[in-house]
Short mmCIF file of C-alpha atoms in Angstrom, two decimals:
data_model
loop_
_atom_site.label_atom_id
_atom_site.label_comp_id
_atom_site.label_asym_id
_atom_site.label_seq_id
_atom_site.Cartn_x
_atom_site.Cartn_y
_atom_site.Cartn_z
CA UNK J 1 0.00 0.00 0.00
CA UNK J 2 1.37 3.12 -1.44
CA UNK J 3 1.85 5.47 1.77
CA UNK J 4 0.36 8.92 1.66
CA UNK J 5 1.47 12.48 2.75
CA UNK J 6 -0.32 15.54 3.95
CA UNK J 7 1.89 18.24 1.90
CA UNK J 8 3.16 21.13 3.80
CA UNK J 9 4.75 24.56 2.61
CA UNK J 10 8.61 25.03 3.08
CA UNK J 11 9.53 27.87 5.53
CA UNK J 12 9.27 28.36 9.29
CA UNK J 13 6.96 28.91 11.69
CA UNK J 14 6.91 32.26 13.67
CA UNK J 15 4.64 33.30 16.76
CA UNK J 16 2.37 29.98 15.32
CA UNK J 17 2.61 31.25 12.00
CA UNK J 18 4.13 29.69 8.95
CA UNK J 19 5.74 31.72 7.02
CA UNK J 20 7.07 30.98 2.70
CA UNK J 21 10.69 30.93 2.26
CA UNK J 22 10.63 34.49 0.91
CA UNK J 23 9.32 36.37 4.13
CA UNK J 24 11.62 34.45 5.86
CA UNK J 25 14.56 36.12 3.51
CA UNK J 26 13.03 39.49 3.98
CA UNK J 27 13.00 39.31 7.83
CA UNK J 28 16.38 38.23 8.20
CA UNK J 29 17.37 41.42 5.74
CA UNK J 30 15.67 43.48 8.25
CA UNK J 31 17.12 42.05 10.97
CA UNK J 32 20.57 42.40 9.78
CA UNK J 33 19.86 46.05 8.47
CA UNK J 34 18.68 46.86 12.13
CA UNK J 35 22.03 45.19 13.71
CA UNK J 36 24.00 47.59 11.05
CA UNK J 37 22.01 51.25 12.19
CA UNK J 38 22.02 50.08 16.14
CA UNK J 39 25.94 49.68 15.49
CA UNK J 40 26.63 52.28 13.36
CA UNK J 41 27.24 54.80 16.21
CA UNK J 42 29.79 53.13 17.71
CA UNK J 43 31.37 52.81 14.34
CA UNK J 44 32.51 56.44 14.59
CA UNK J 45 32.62 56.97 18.30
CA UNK J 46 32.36 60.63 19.96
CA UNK J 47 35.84 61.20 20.50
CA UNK J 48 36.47 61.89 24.82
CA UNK J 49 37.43 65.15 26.01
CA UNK J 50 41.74 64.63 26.82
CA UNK J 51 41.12 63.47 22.31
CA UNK J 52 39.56 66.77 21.98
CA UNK J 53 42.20 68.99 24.17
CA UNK J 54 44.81 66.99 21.99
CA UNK J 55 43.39 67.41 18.72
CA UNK J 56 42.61 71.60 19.38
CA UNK J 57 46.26 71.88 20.84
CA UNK J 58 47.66 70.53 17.62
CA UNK J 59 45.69 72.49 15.33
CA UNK J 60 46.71 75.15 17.44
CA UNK J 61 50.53 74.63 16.89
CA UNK J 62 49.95 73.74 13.26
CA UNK J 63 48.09 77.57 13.06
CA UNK J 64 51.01 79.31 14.74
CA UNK J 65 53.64 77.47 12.31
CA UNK J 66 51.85 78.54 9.49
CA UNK J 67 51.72 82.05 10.84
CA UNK J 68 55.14 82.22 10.94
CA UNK J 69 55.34 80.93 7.22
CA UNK J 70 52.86 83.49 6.94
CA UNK J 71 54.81 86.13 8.94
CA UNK J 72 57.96 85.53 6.66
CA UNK J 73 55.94 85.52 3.03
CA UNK J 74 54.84 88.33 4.01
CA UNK J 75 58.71 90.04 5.06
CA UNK J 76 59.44 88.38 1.91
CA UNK J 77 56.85 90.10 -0.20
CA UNK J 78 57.91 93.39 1.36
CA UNK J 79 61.03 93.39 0.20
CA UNK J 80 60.31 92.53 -2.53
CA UNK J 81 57.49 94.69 -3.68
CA UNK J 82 60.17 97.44 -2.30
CA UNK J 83 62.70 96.27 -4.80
CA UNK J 84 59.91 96.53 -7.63
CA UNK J 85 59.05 100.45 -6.84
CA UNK J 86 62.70 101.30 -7.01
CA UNK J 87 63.67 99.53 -10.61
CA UNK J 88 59.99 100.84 -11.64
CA UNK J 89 61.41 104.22 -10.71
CA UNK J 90 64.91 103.41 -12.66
CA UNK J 91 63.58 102.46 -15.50
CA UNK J 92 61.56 105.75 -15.11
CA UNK J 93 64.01 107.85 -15.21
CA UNK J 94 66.27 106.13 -17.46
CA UNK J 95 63.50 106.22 -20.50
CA UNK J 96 63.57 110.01 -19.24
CA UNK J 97 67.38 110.12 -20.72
CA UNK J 98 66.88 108.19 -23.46
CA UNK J 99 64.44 110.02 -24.83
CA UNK J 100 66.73 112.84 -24.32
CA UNK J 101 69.49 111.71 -25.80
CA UNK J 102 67.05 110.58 -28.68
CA UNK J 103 65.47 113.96 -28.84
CA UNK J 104 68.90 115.74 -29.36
CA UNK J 105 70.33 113.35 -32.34
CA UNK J 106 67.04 114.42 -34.08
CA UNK J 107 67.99 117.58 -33.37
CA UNK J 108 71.34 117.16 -34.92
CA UNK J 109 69.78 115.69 -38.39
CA UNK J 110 67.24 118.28 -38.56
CA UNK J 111 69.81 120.96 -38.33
CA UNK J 112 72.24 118.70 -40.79
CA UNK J 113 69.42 118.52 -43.68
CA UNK J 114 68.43 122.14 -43.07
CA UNK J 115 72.40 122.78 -43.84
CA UNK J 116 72.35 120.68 -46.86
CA UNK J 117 75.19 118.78 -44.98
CA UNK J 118 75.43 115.26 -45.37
CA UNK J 119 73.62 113.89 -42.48
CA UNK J 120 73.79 110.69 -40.62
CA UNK J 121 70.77 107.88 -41.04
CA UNK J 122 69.85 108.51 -37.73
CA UNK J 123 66.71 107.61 -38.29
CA UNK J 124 68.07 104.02 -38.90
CA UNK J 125 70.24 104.68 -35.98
CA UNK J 126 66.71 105.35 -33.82
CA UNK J 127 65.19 102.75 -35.17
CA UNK J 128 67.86 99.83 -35.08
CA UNK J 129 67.74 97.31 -32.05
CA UNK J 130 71.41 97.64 -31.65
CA UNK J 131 72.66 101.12 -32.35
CA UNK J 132 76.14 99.79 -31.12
CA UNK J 133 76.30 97.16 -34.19
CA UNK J 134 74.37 99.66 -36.43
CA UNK J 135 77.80 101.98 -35.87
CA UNK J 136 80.21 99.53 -36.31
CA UNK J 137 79.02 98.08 -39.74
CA UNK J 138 78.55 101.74 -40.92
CA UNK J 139 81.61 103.37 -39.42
CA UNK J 140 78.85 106.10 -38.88
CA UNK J 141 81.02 107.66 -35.87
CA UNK J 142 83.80 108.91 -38.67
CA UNK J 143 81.40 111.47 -40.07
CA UNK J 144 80.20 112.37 -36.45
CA UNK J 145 81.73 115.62 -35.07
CA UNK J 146 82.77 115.34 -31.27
CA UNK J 147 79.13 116.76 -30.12
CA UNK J 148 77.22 114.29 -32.27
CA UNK J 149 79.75 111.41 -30.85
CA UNK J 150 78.88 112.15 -27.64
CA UNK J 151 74.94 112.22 -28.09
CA UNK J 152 75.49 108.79 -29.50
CA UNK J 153 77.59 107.58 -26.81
CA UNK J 154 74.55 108.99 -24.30
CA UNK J 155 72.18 107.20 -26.15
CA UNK J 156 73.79 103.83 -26.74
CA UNK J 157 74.71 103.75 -23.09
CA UNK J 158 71.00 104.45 -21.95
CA UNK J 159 69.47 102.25 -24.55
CA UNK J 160 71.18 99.71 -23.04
CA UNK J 161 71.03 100.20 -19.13
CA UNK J 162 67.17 100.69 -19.86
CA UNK J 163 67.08 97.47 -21.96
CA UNK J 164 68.20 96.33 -18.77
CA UNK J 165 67.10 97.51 -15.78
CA UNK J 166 63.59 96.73 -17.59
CA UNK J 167 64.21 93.10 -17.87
CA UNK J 168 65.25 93.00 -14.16
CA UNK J 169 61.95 94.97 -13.62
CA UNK J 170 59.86 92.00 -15.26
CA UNK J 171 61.05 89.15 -13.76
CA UNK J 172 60.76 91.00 -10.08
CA UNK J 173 57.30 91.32 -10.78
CA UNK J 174 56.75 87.96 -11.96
CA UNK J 175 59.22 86.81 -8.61
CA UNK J 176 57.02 89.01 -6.66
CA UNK J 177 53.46 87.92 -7.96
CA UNK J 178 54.47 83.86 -7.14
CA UNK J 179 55.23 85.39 -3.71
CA UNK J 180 52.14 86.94 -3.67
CA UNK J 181 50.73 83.60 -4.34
CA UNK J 182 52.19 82.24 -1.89
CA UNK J 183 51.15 84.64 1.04
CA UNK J 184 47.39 84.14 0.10
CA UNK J 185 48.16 80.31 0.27
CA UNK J 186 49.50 80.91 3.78
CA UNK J 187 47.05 82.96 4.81
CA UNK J 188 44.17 80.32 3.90
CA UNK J 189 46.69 77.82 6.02
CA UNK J 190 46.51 79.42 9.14
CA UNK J 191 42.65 80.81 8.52
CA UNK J 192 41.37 76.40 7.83
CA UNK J 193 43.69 75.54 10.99
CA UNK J 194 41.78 77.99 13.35
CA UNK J 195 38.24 76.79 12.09
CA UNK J 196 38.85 73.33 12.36
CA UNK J 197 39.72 74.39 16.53
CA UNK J 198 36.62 76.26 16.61
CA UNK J 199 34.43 74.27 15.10
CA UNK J 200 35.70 70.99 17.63
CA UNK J 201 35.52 73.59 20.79
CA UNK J 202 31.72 74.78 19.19
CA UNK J 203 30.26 71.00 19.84
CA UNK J 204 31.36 70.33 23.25
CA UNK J 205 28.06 70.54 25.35
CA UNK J 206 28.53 72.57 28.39
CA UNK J 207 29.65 69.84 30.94
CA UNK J 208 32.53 68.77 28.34
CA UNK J 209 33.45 72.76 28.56
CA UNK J 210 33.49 72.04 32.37
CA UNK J 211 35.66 69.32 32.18
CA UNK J 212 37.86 70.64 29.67
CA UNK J 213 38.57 73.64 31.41
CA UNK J 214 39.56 71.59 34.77
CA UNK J 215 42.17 69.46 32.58
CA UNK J 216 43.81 73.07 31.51
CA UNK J 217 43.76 74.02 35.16
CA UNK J 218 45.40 70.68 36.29
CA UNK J 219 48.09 71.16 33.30
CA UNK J 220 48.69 74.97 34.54
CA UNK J 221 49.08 73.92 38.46
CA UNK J 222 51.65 71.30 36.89
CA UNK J 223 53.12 74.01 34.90
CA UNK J 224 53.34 76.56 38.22
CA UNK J 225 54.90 73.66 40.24
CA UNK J 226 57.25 72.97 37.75
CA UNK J 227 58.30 76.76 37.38
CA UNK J 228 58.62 77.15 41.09
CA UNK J 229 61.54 74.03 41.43
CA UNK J 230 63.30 75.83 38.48
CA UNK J 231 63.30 79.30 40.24
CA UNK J 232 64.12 77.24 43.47
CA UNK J 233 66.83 75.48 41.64
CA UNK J 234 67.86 78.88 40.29
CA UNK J 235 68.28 80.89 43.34
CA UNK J 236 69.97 77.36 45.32
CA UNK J 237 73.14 77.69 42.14
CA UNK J 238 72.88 81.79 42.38
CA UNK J 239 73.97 81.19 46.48
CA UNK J 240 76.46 78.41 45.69
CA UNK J 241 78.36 80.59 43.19
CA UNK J 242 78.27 83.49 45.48
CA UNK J 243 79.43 81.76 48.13
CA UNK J 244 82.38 80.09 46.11
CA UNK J 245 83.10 83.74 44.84
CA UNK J 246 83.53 85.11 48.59
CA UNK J 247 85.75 81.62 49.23
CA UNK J 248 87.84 82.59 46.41
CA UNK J 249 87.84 86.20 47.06
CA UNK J 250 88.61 85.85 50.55
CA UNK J 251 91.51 82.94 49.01
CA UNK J 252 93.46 85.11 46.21
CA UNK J 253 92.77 88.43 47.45
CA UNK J 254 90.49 91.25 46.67
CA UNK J 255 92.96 93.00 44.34
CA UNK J 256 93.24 89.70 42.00
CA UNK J 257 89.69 88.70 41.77
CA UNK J 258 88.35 92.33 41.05
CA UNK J 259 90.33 92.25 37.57
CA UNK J 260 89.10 88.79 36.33
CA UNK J 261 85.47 89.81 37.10
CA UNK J 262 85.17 93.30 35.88
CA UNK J 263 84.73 92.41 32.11
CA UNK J 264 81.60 89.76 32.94
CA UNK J 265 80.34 91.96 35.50
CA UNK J 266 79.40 94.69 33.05
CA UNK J 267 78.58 92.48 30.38
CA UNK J 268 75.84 91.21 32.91
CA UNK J 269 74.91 94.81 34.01
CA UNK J 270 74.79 96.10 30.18
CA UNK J 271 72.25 92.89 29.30
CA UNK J 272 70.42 93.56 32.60
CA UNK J 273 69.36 97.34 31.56
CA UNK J 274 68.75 96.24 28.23
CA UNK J 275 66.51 93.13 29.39
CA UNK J 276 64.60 95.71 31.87
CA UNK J 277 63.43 97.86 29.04
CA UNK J 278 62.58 95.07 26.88
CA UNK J 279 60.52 93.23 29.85
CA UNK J 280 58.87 96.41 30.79
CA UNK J 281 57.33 97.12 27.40
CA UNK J 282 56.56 93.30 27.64
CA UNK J 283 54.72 93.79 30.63
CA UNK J 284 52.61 96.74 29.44
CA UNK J 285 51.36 94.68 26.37
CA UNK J 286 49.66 92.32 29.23
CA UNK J 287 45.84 91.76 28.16
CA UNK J 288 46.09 92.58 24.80
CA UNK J 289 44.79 90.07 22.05
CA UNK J 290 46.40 87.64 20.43
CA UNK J 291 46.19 88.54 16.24
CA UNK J 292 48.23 86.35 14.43
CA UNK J 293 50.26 88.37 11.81
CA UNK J 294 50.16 91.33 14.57
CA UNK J 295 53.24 93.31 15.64
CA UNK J 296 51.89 95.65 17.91
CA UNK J 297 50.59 97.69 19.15
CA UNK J 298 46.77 96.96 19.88
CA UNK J 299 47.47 92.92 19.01
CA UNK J 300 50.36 90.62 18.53
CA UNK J 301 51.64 87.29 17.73
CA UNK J 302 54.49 85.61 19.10
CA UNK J 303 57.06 86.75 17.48
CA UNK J 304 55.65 90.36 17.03
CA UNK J 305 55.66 90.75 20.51
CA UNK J 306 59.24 89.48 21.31
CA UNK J 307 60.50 91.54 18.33
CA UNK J 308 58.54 94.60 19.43
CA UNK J 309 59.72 94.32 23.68
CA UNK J 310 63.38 94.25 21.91
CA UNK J 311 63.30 97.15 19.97
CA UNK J 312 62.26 98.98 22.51
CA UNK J 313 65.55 97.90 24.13
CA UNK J 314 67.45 99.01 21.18
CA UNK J 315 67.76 95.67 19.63
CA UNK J 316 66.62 94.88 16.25
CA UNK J 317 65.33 91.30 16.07
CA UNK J 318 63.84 89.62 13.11
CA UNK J 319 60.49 89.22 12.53
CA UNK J 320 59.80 84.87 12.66
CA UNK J 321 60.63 82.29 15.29
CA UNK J 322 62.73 80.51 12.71
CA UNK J 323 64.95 84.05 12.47
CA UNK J 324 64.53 85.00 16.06
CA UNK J 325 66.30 81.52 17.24
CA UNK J 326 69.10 82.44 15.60
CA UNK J 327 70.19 85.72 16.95
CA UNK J 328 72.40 86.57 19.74
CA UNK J 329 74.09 83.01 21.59
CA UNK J 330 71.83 79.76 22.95
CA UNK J 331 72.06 79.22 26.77
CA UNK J 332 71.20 76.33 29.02
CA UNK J 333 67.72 76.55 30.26
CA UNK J 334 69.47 76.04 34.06
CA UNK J 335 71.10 79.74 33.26
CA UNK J 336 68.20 81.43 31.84
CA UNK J 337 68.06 84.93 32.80
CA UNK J 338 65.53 87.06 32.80
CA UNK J 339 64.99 88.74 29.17
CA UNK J 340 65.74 85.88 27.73
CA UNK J 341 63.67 84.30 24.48
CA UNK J 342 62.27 80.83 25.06
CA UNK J 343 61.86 78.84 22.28
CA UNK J 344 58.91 75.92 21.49
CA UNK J 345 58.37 72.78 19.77
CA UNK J 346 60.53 70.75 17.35
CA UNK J 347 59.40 73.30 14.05
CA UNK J 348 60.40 76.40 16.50
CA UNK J 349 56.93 77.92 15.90
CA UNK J 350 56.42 80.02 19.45
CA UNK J 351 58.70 82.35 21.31
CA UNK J 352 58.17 84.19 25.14
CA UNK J 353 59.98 86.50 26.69
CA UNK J 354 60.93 84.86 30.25
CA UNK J 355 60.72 87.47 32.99
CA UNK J 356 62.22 84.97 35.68
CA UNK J 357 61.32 82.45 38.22
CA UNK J 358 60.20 80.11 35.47
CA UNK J 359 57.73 82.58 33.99
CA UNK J 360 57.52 84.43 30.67
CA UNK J 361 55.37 86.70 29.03
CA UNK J 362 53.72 85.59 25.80
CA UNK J 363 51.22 85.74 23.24
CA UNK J 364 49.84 82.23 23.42
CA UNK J 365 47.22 81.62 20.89
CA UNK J 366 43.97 83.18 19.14
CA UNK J 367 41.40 83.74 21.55
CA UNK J 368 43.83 84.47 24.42
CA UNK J 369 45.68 87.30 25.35
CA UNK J 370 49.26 88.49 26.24
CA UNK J 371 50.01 87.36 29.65
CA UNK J 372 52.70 86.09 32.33
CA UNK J 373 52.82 82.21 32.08
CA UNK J 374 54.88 79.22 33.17
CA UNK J 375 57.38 78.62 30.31
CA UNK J 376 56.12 74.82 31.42
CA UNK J 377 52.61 75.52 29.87
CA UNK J 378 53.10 72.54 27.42
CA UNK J 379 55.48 70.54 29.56
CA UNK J 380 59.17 70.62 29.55
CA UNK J 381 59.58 68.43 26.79
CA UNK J 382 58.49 71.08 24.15
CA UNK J 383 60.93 73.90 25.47
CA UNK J 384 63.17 74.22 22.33
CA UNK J 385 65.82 76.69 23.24
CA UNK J 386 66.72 79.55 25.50
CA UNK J 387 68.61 82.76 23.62
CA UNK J 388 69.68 85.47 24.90
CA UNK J 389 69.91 88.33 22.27
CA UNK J 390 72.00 90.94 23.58
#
């Protein structure tokens, strides 16, 4: 007997329910679409606070290195645009003679044909690219009388300085528009830098502002601490060498030792009086806003500031970090004196002016203002350099 069986649909059987093959397809597509949106957050996670600090920080650094870029583009372009006016004005002056010395060999064949004397082509001569070789394959200066030769010689020799000084001309402007170029480019550099920092501080909510602004504090009381031992450490080697300069005084005599020291004695007193000028212009600039590009005197950068405190010392300092660094003679940061430049970072993109007991006045960073600071701010590790400039 031939066995027979009820027939039943493929699929499966859901909440008492059977369902075809098909819906079963479809709800597992769902369910695996709904597993991909519930984990797509975490796919791209909010990044924490210490990430955000970090991230503003180094766009921070990146903005001031491109201001200095921007800073020297902009010397560059100066200099440049200076050395333009002044061949302009050259070449000015020398068409001026030419067309002088043009004006009186005209003169001189006028008054030749009204004569009936046989007069030079000189309208050839005006004409030809190279009076010089026009001369020489004529012999034209035999039939020249001594005034005429020396209207030629004027003219040949301004022809040719003007041929010049207009071909240096040209390629200073084209030098000077790629330079020009190039500033905008900076400019853009340090403008995307600053937005991208704004636009990560603009989505904090206002308990991430909280917290943010007790990690600076922490980093700052680290940063105090940290100038305190160095002023401690300071004043502990300023006794020790006193007191070995008494031992050797009271040793060799007071008629030896007052030789030996005289000449580093006023070395130290003419960089002190210099340093006190420059610190107190420093200290006047406190609570003004940080521009970048600025060099005083309602705003400043970095390196406007230092350069500006300087000058008003009587020192002439360049205008970038990269320039700055490399005036006057490096000292340990253990025999930093006040007046002294400090120098940041690996690319040398920030500069203060240290006042003493591990502080320094600065310009720090847009959105913040000159003021008196630990040069510890970042930690030790990004202290470049210490110069003193004088």
């Amino acid at each position: 007997m031939a066995s027979h069986r009820k027939w039943s649909p493929t699929g499966t059987r859901i909440a008492g329910i059977r369902t075809p093959a098909l819906a079963t397809a479809a709800l597992t597509s769902v369910a695996l679409l709904s597993q991909t949106a519930n984990a797509a957050p975490s796919a791209d996670p909010k990044p924490s606070i210490e990430e955000v600090e970090k991230k503003v920080d180094d766009l921070y650094h990146q903005a001031e290195a491109a201001t200095e870029k921007y800073n020297a583009t902009r010397e560059k372009t100066a200099q440049q645009r200076k050395r333009v006016d002044s061949l302009l004005d050259d070449v000015a002056q020398r068409t001026e003679k030419l067309n002088t010395a043009r004006d009186e060999l005209g003169s001189f064949a006028a008054a030749q044909y009204r004569t009936g004397a046989s007069a030079p082509d000189t309208a050839t001569l005006l004409l030809a690219d190279n009076p010089q070789d026009y001369f020489d394959q004529t012999q034209l200066m035999d039939r020249l009388t001594s005034r005429q030769k020396v209207a030629v010689d004027d003219y040949i020799t301004e022809q040719a300085a003007t041929t010049k000084k207009r071909a240096e001309a040209s390629q200073s402007l084209q030098t000077l528009t790629t330079t020009q170029s190039a500033l905008k480019t900076s400019k853009a550099d340090v403008q995307r830098k600053l937005a991208a920092a704004r636009d990560l501080l603009s989505k904090l909510t206002a308990e991430e502002k909280a917290r943010l602004a007790a990690i600076e504090k922490k980093k700052q009381e680290a940063a105090d601490r940290k100038a305190a031992e160095l002023a401690q450490q300071q004043a502990a080697a300023e006794k020790k060498a006193q007191e070995a300069a008494a031992q050797q005084q009271t040793t060799s005599g007071t008629t030896s030792t007052s030789g030996s020291t005289s000449g580093s004695s006023t070395t130290d007193s003419s960089y002190t009086a210099k340093a006190d000028k420059a610190l107190a212009f420093a200290r006047a600039q406190v609570g003004k806003p940080y521009v970048w590009g600025a060099t005083g005197p309602g705003s400043y950068d970095c390196s406007g500031l230092t350069q500006a405190a300087w000058k008003a010392a009587g020192v002439d300092l360049p205008r970038t970090t990269w320039d700055q660094v490399n005036v006057g003679t490096t000292v340990p940061l253990s025999d930093i004196k006040p007046g002294d430049l400090v120098f940041f970072y690996d690319d040398i993109s920030h500069v203060g002016l240290y006042v003493g007991n591990g502080m320094m006045i600065h310009a720090p960073k847009p959105g913040a203002y000159v003021r008196e600071e630990s040069i510890f701010y970042g930690g030790e590790s990004i202290i470049h350099s210490v110069v003193r400039p004088a």
